[in-house]
Amino acid sequence: MTEVKSIEFVFENTEGLILPADIIDFRLRHITESAYLSHAQKDLVDESFPKVAGEGYIKIRKDWFPTLAARAITAARPQTTDPLVARTFASLYFMERDTQEWVAAGLPDDEVNQRIVERLTSHFVQITSCDLMYLTLMTPGQPNRQVGLPWEEIESDDPRYWGDNQYAVNLETPEHFVILFDGDDLHIQDHGREKAQELGIHGF
């Protein structure tokens, strides 16, 4: 059996983050598939078959991010390419440019490392509302598999508004970032830790 090697996280602000699968544990339950077919535009057929997980969690190891940040600092000095760093930064706005500027400015490595980690984990930290929209599971030699999270659309007249996932909550333990979601629970943000413990996630 060929295993998943990488997982891409895609967020409401259209940023993406590809992480190695071996730092992630997840449980995606009650996955449903819908089918859409549209001929609204002449000579253009639009069809899709999105899958959505109704309930589950995603755990991401925290200790990987400082290691990746250290590699990014090393790559920025001679401005060489580290394939893992390049892949991780690819869909994050201005991440590569900012890292090179911080290093070129002579900031201490510890400070640059912290800035990189903060940017890489900004969508996962507990103080931030969850804005994860879907995951793409990447397996060598096989088509990518995309699984969405349940999402409640909220209308806003503010063009700068980026929505949060009302069915999900960001949590943290000392070792992990945890994204918990339930498409039947619009109040999960009020009792996320209790629900996580019911699913066997401890250490809060």
PDB file of C-alpha atoms in Angstrom:
ATOM      1  CA  MET A   1       0.000   0.000   0.000  1.00  0.00           C
ATOM      2  CA  THR A   2       1.387   3.390  -1.013  1.00  0.00           C
ATOM      3  CA  GLU A   3       1.149   5.825   1.869  1.00  0.00           C
ATOM      4  CA  VAL A   4       0.399   9.523   1.998  1.00  0.00           C
ATOM      5  CA  LYS A   5       3.686  11.439   1.979  1.00  0.00           C
ATOM      6  CA  SER A   6       2.565  15.087   2.124  1.00  0.00           C
ATOM      7  CA  ILE A   7      -0.538  17.000   3.141  1.00  0.00           C
ATOM      8  CA  GLU A   8      -1.447  20.452   1.887  1.00  0.00           C
ATOM      9  CA  PHE A   9      -3.491  22.728   4.122  1.00  0.00           C
ATOM     10  CA  VAL A  10      -5.505  25.368   2.244  1.00  0.00           C
ATOM     11  CA  PHE A  11      -6.945  28.322   4.146  1.00  0.00           C
ATOM     12  CA  GLU A  12      -9.690  30.875   3.601  1.00  0.00           C
ATOM     13  CA  ASN A  13      -7.213  33.606   2.634  1.00  0.00           C
ATOM     14  CA  THR A  14      -6.013  31.267  -0.186  1.00  0.00           C
ATOM     15  CA  GLU A  15      -2.651  30.583   1.457  1.00  0.00           C
ATOM     16  CA  GLY A  16      -1.474  26.984   1.352  1.00  0.00           C
ATOM     17  CA  LEU A  17       1.013  25.037   3.451  1.00  0.00           C
ATOM     18  CA  ILE A  18       2.445  21.658   2.442  1.00  0.00           C
ATOM     19  CA  LEU A  19       3.686  19.593   5.388  1.00  0.00           C
ATOM     20  CA  PRO A  20       5.207  16.107   5.565  1.00  0.00           C
ATOM     21  CA  ALA A  21       2.650  13.492   6.541  1.00  0.00           C
ATOM     22  CA  ASP A  22       4.899  11.974   9.190  1.00  0.00           C
ATOM     23  CA  ILE A  23       4.385  14.944  11.531  1.00  0.00           C
ATOM     24  CA  ILE A  24       0.590  14.715  11.258  1.00  0.00           C
ATOM     25  CA  ASP A  25      -2.078  12.466  12.739  1.00  0.00           C
ATOM     26  CA  PHE A  26      -5.682  12.878  11.682  1.00  0.00           C
ATOM     27  CA  ARG A  27      -9.082  11.285  11.912  1.00  0.00           C
ATOM     28  CA  LEU A  28     -11.550  12.344   9.228  1.00  0.00           C
ATOM     29  CA  ARG A  29     -14.967  10.758   9.719  1.00  0.00           C
ATOM     30  CA  HIS A  30     -18.340  10.755   7.967  1.00  0.00           C
ATOM     31  CA  ILE A  31     -16.886  11.739   4.592  1.00  0.00           C
ATOM     32  CA  THR A  32     -19.587  12.535   2.038  1.00  0.00           C
ATOM     33  CA  GLU A  33     -19.301  13.259  -1.679  1.00  0.00           C
ATOM     34  CA  SER A  34     -21.431  15.674  -3.665  1.00  0.00           C
ATOM     35  CA  ALA A  35     -21.723  16.034  -7.436  1.00  0.00           C
ATOM     36  CA  TYR A  36     -22.096  19.280  -9.395  1.00  0.00           C
ATOM     37  CA  LEU A  37     -22.621  19.767 -13.120  1.00  0.00           C
ATOM     38  CA  SER A  38     -23.201  23.145 -14.737  1.00  0.00           C
ATOM     39  CA  HIS A  39     -23.631  24.400 -18.313  1.00  0.00           C
ATOM     40  CA  ALA A  40     -24.183  28.024 -17.256  1.00  0.00           C
ATOM     41  CA  GLN A  41     -21.534  29.319 -19.644  1.00  0.00           C
ATOM     42  CA  LYS A  42     -21.622  28.574 -23.337  1.00  0.00           C
ATOM     43  CA  ASP A  43     -19.195  25.900 -24.483  1.00  0.00           C
ATOM     44  CA  LEU A  44     -18.017  25.369 -20.906  1.00  0.00           C
ATOM     45  CA  VAL A  45     -18.953  22.429 -18.723  1.00  0.00           C
ATOM     46  CA  ASP A  46     -18.235  22.740 -15.026  1.00  0.00           C
ATOM     47  CA  GLU A  47     -18.318  19.551 -12.990  1.00  0.00           C
ATOM     48  CA  SER A  48     -16.966  18.705  -9.572  1.00  0.00           C
ATOM     49  CA  PHE A  49     -17.238  15.953  -6.978  1.00  0.00           C
ATOM     50  CA  PRO A  50     -16.161  17.509  -3.671  1.00  0.00           C
ATOM     51  CA  LYS A  51     -15.707  15.423  -0.539  1.00  0.00           C
ATOM     52  CA  VAL A  52     -16.319  16.820   2.933  1.00  0.00           C
ATOM     53  CA  ALA A  53     -15.447  15.261   6.288  1.00  0.00           C
ATOM     54  CA  GLY A  54     -18.248  15.759   8.786  1.00  0.00           C
ATOM     55  CA  GLU A  55     -16.200  15.334  11.944  1.00  0.00           C
ATOM     56  CA  GLY A  56     -12.640  14.797  13.055  1.00  0.00           C
ATOM     57  CA  TYR A  57      -9.338  16.221  14.150  1.00  0.00           C
ATOM     58  CA  ILE A  58      -5.874  16.996  12.813  1.00  0.00           C
ATOM     59  CA  LYS A  59      -2.779  16.952  15.054  1.00  0.00           C
ATOM     60  CA  ILE A  60       0.481  18.567  13.913  1.00  0.00           C
ATOM     61  CA  ARG A  61       3.801  18.188  15.734  1.00  0.00           C
ATOM     62  CA  LYS A  62       5.209  21.518  16.890  1.00  0.00           C
ATOM     63  CA  ASP A  63       8.868  20.471  17.011  1.00  0.00           C
ATOM     64  CA  TRP A  64       9.163  20.255  13.209  1.00  0.00           C
ATOM     65  CA  PHE A  65       8.737  23.988  12.597  1.00  0.00           C
ATOM     66  CA  PRO A  66      11.904  25.341  14.306  1.00  0.00           C
ATOM     67  CA  THR A  67      13.927  22.721  12.420  1.00  0.00           C
ATOM     68  CA  LEU A  68      12.470  23.846   9.099  1.00  0.00           C
ATOM     69  CA  ALA A  69      13.076  27.478  10.071  1.00  0.00           C
ATOM     70  CA  ALA A  70      16.752  26.730  10.735  1.00  0.00           C
ATOM     71  CA  ARG A  71      17.059  25.186   7.277  1.00  0.00           C
ATOM     72  CA  ALA A  72      15.412  28.268   5.773  1.00  0.00           C
ATOM     73  CA  ILE A  73      17.952  30.552   7.469  1.00  0.00           C
ATOM     74  CA  THR A  74      20.828  28.446   6.144  1.00  0.00           C
ATOM     75  CA  ALA A  75      19.385  28.513   2.622  1.00  0.00           C
ATOM     76  CA  ALA A  76      18.816  32.280   2.733  1.00  0.00           C
ATOM     77  CA  ARG A  77      22.435  33.169   3.467  1.00  0.00           C
ATOM     78  CA  PRO A  78      23.975  32.047   0.165  1.00  0.00           C
ATOM     79  CA  GLN A  79      20.481  32.282  -1.392  1.00  0.00           C
ATOM     80  CA  THR A  80      20.578  28.632  -2.348  1.00  0.00           C
ATOM     81  CA  THR A  81      17.552  26.418  -2.734  1.00  0.00           C
ATOM     82  CA  ASP A  82      16.528  23.898  -0.113  1.00  0.00           C
ATOM     83  CA  PRO A  83      13.798  21.774  -1.751  1.00  0.00           C
ATOM     84  CA  LEU A  84      11.911  21.213   1.507  1.00  0.00           C
ATOM     85  CA  VAL A  85      12.006  24.901   2.401  1.00  0.00           C
ATOM     86  CA  ALA A  86      10.972  25.922  -1.121  1.00  0.00           C
ATOM     87  CA  ARG A  87       8.053  23.483  -1.079  1.00  0.00           C
ATOM     88  CA  THR A  88       6.905  24.670   2.337  1.00  0.00           C
ATOM     89  CA  PHE A  89       7.145  28.367   1.479  1.00  0.00           C
ATOM     90  CA  ALA A  90       5.665  28.045  -2.025  1.00  0.00           C
ATOM     91  CA  SER A  91       2.072  29.062  -1.222  1.00  0.00           C
ATOM     92  CA  LEU A  92       2.728  31.372   1.729  1.00  0.00           C
ATOM     93  CA  TYR A  93       2.611  35.044   0.844  1.00  0.00           C
ATOM     94  CA  PHE A  94       6.076  36.703   0.806  1.00  0.00           C
ATOM     95  CA  MET A  95       7.572  34.057   3.073  1.00  0.00           C
ATOM     96  CA  GLU A  96      10.739  33.476   1.059  1.00  0.00           C
ATOM     97  CA  ARG A  97      11.277  37.206   0.439  1.00  0.00           C
ATOM     98  CA  ASP A  98      10.766  38.113   4.086  1.00  0.00           C
ATOM     99  CA  THR A  99      13.170  35.411   5.270  1.00  0.00           C
ATOM    100  CA  GLN A 100      15.894  36.645   2.940  1.00  0.00           C
ATOM    101  CA  GLU A 101      15.331  40.232   4.088  1.00  0.00           C
ATOM    102  CA  TRP A 102      15.527  39.273   7.777  1.00  0.00           C
ATOM    103  CA  VAL A 103      18.759  37.371   7.226  1.00  0.00           C
ATOM    104  CA  ALA A 104      20.243  40.134   5.059  1.00  0.00           C
ATOM    105  CA  ALA A 105      19.404  42.682   7.759  1.00  0.00           C
ATOM    106  CA  GLY A 106      21.637  40.779  10.163  1.00  0.00           C
ATOM    107  CA  LEU A 107      18.949  39.837  12.663  1.00  0.00           C
ATOM    108  CA  PRO A 108      20.025  37.171  15.176  1.00  0.00           C
ATOM    109  CA  ASP A 109      19.243  33.611  14.100  1.00  0.00           C
ATOM    110  CA  ASP A 110      17.006  33.061  17.134  1.00  0.00           C
ATOM    111  CA  GLU A 111      14.864  36.046  16.189  1.00  0.00           C
ATOM    112  CA  VAL A 112      14.612  35.033  12.536  1.00  0.00           C
ATOM    113  CA  ASN A 113      13.757  31.479  13.551  1.00  0.00           C
ATOM    114  CA  GLN A 114      10.985  32.736  15.798  1.00  0.00           C
ATOM    115  CA  ARG A 115       9.571  34.981  13.066  1.00  0.00           C
ATOM    116  CA  ILE A 116       9.541  32.118  10.563  1.00  0.00           C
ATOM    117  CA  VAL A 117       7.861  29.741  13.017  1.00  0.00           C
ATOM    118  CA  GLU A 118       5.231  32.341  13.861  1.00  0.00           C
ATOM    119  CA  ARG A 119       4.412  32.778  10.175  1.00  0.00           C
ATOM    120  CA  LEU A 120       4.347  29.042   9.447  1.00  0.00           C
ATOM    121  CA  THR A 121       2.030  28.307  12.371  1.00  0.00           C
ATOM    122  CA  SER A 122      -0.156  31.430  12.233  1.00  0.00           C
ATOM    123  CA  HIS A 123      -3.171  29.436  11.002  1.00  0.00           C
ATOM    124  CA  PHE A 124      -2.822  26.805  13.747  1.00  0.00           C
ATOM    125  CA  VAL A 125      -2.202  28.671  17.012  1.00  0.00           C
ATOM    126  CA  GLN A 126      -4.922  28.577  19.622  1.00  0.00           C
ATOM    127  CA  ILE A 127      -5.347  32.353  19.766  1.00  0.00           C
ATOM    128  CA  THR A 128      -6.313  32.367  16.072  1.00  0.00           C
ATOM    129  CA  SER A 129      -9.754  31.375  14.786  1.00  0.00           C
ATOM    130  CA  CYS A 130      -9.654  28.318  12.545  1.00  0.00           C
ATOM    131  CA  ASP A 131      -9.755  29.192   8.840  1.00  0.00           C
ATOM    132  CA  LEU A 132      -8.807  25.813   7.361  1.00  0.00           C
ATOM    133  CA  MET A 133     -10.950  24.962   4.342  1.00  0.00           C
ATOM    134  CA  TYR A 134      -9.590  21.672   3.048  1.00  0.00           C
ATOM    135  CA  LEU A 135      -6.738  19.191   2.988  1.00  0.00           C
ATOM    136  CA  THR A 136      -5.058  17.669  -0.040  1.00  0.00           C
ATOM    137  CA  LEU A 137      -3.558  14.235   0.573  1.00  0.00           C
ATOM    138  CA  MET A 138      -0.549  13.608  -1.676  1.00  0.00           C
ATOM    139  CA  THR A 139       0.516  10.043  -2.425  1.00  0.00           C
ATOM    140  CA  PRO A 140       3.337   9.275  -4.895  1.00  0.00           C
ATOM    141  CA  GLY A 141       2.085   7.734  -8.111  1.00  0.00           C
ATOM    142  CA  GLN A 142      -1.572   8.411  -7.325  1.00  0.00           C
ATOM    143  CA  PRO A 143      -3.945  11.333  -7.918  1.00  0.00           C
ATOM    144  CA  ASN A 144      -4.181  13.810  -5.068  1.00  0.00           C
ATOM    145  CA  ARG A 145      -7.209  13.397  -2.815  1.00  0.00           C
ATOM    146  CA  GLN A 146      -8.929  16.507  -1.507  1.00  0.00           C
ATOM    147  CA  VAL A 147     -11.134  16.496   1.578  1.00  0.00           C
ATOM    148  CA  GLY A 148     -12.925  19.628   2.734  1.00  0.00           C
ATOM    149  CA  LEU A 149     -14.015  20.647   6.197  1.00  0.00           C
ATOM    150  CA  PRO A 150     -17.603  21.641   6.969  1.00  0.00           C
ATOM    151  CA  TRP A 151     -18.011  25.378   6.493  1.00  0.00           C
ATOM    152  CA  GLU A 152     -20.674  27.907   7.417  1.00  0.00           C
ATOM    153  CA  GLU A 153     -20.757  30.751   4.902  1.00  0.00           C
ATOM    154  CA  ILE A 154     -20.994  34.181   6.530  1.00  0.00           C
ATOM    155  CA  GLU A 155     -21.794  37.157   4.328  1.00  0.00           C
ATOM    156  CA  SER A 156     -19.881  40.402   4.801  1.00  0.00           C
ATOM    157  CA  ASP A 157     -19.827  43.719   2.960  1.00  0.00           C
ATOM    158  CA  ASP A 158     -16.193  44.203   3.946  1.00  0.00           C
ATOM    159  CA  PRO A 159     -13.969  43.175   0.998  1.00  0.00           C
ATOM    160  CA  ARG A 160     -11.103  42.640   3.463  1.00  0.00           C
ATOM    161  CA  TYR A 161     -13.076  40.086   5.459  1.00  0.00           C
ATOM    162  CA  TRP A 162     -11.767  36.528   5.557  1.00  0.00           C
ATOM    163  CA  GLY A 163     -14.122  34.073   7.174  1.00  0.00           C
ATOM    164  CA  ASP A 164     -13.497  31.727  10.049  1.00  0.00           C
ATOM    165  CA  ASN A 165     -14.711  28.166  10.234  1.00  0.00           C
ATOM    166  CA  GLN A 166     -17.560  28.188  12.733  1.00  0.00           C
ATOM    167  CA  TYR A 167     -17.532  24.377  12.868  1.00  0.00           C
ATOM    168  CA  ALA A 168     -13.871  24.181  13.890  1.00  0.00           C
ATOM    169  CA  VAL A 169     -11.527  25.314  16.627  1.00  0.00           C
ATOM    170  CA  ASN A 170      -7.758  25.591  17.012  1.00  0.00           C
ATOM    171  CA  LEU A 171      -6.324  24.025  20.157  1.00  0.00           C
ATOM    172  CA  GLU A 172      -2.815  23.384  21.466  1.00  0.00           C
ATOM    173  CA  THR A 173      -0.998  20.946  23.701  1.00  0.00           C
ATOM    174  CA  PRO A 174       2.693  21.374  24.568  1.00  0.00           C
ATOM    175  CA  GLU A 175       3.594  19.018  21.691  1.00  0.00           C
ATOM    176  CA  HIS A 176       0.866  19.541  19.088  1.00  0.00           C
ATOM    177  CA  PHE A 177      -1.329  21.972  17.252  1.00  0.00           C
ATOM    178  CA  VAL A 178      -4.831  20.484  17.100  1.00  0.00           C
ATOM    179  CA  ILE A 179      -7.614  21.373  14.679  1.00  0.00           C
ATOM    180  CA  LEU A 180     -10.942  19.968  15.829  1.00  0.00           C
ATOM    181  CA  PHE A 181     -14.121  20.138  13.753  1.00  0.00           C
ATOM    182  CA  ASP A 182     -17.716  18.906  13.749  1.00  0.00           C
ATOM    183  CA  GLY A 183     -20.245  19.822  11.069  1.00  0.00           C
ATOM    184  CA  ASP A 184     -23.107  19.298  13.516  1.00  0.00           C
ATOM    185  CA  ASP A 185     -21.732  21.604  16.190  1.00  0.00           C
ATOM    186  CA  LEU A 186     -21.748  25.364  15.585  1.00  0.00           C
ATOM    187  CA  HIS A 187     -20.699  25.863  19.231  1.00  0.00           C
ATOM    188  CA  ILE A 188     -17.588  23.703  19.133  1.00  0.00           C
ATOM    189  CA  GLN A 189     -15.460  26.752  19.913  1.00  0.00           C
ATOM    190  CA  ASP A 190     -17.112  26.917  23.338  1.00  0.00           C
ATOM    191  CA  HIS A 191     -16.211  23.377  24.395  1.00  0.00           C
ATOM    192  CA  GLY A 192     -13.407  22.253  22.110  1.00  0.00           C
ATOM    193  CA  ARG A 193     -11.156  20.840  24.824  1.00  0.00           C
ATOM    194  CA  GLU A 194     -13.908  18.678  26.270  1.00  0.00           C
ATOM    195  CA  LYS A 195     -14.729  17.275  22.847  1.00  0.00           C
ATOM    196  CA  ALA A 196     -11.046  16.690  22.094  1.00  0.00           C
ATOM    197  CA  GLN A 197     -10.687  14.704  25.306  1.00  0.00           C
ATOM    198  CA  GLU A 198     -13.691  12.594  24.309  1.00  0.00           C
ATOM    199  CA  LEU A 199     -11.758  11.746  21.131  1.00  0.00           C
ATOM    200  CA  GLY A 200      -8.701  10.706  23.120  1.00  0.00           C
ATOM    201  CA  ILE A 201      -6.658  13.913  22.753  1.00  0.00           C
ATOM    202  CA  HIS A 202      -5.156  14.915  26.084  1.00  0.00           C
ATOM    203  CA  GLY A 203      -2.452  17.174  27.447  1.00  0.00           C
ATOM    204  CA  PHE A 204      -4.241  20.532  27.475  1.00  0.00           C
TER     205      PHE A 204
END
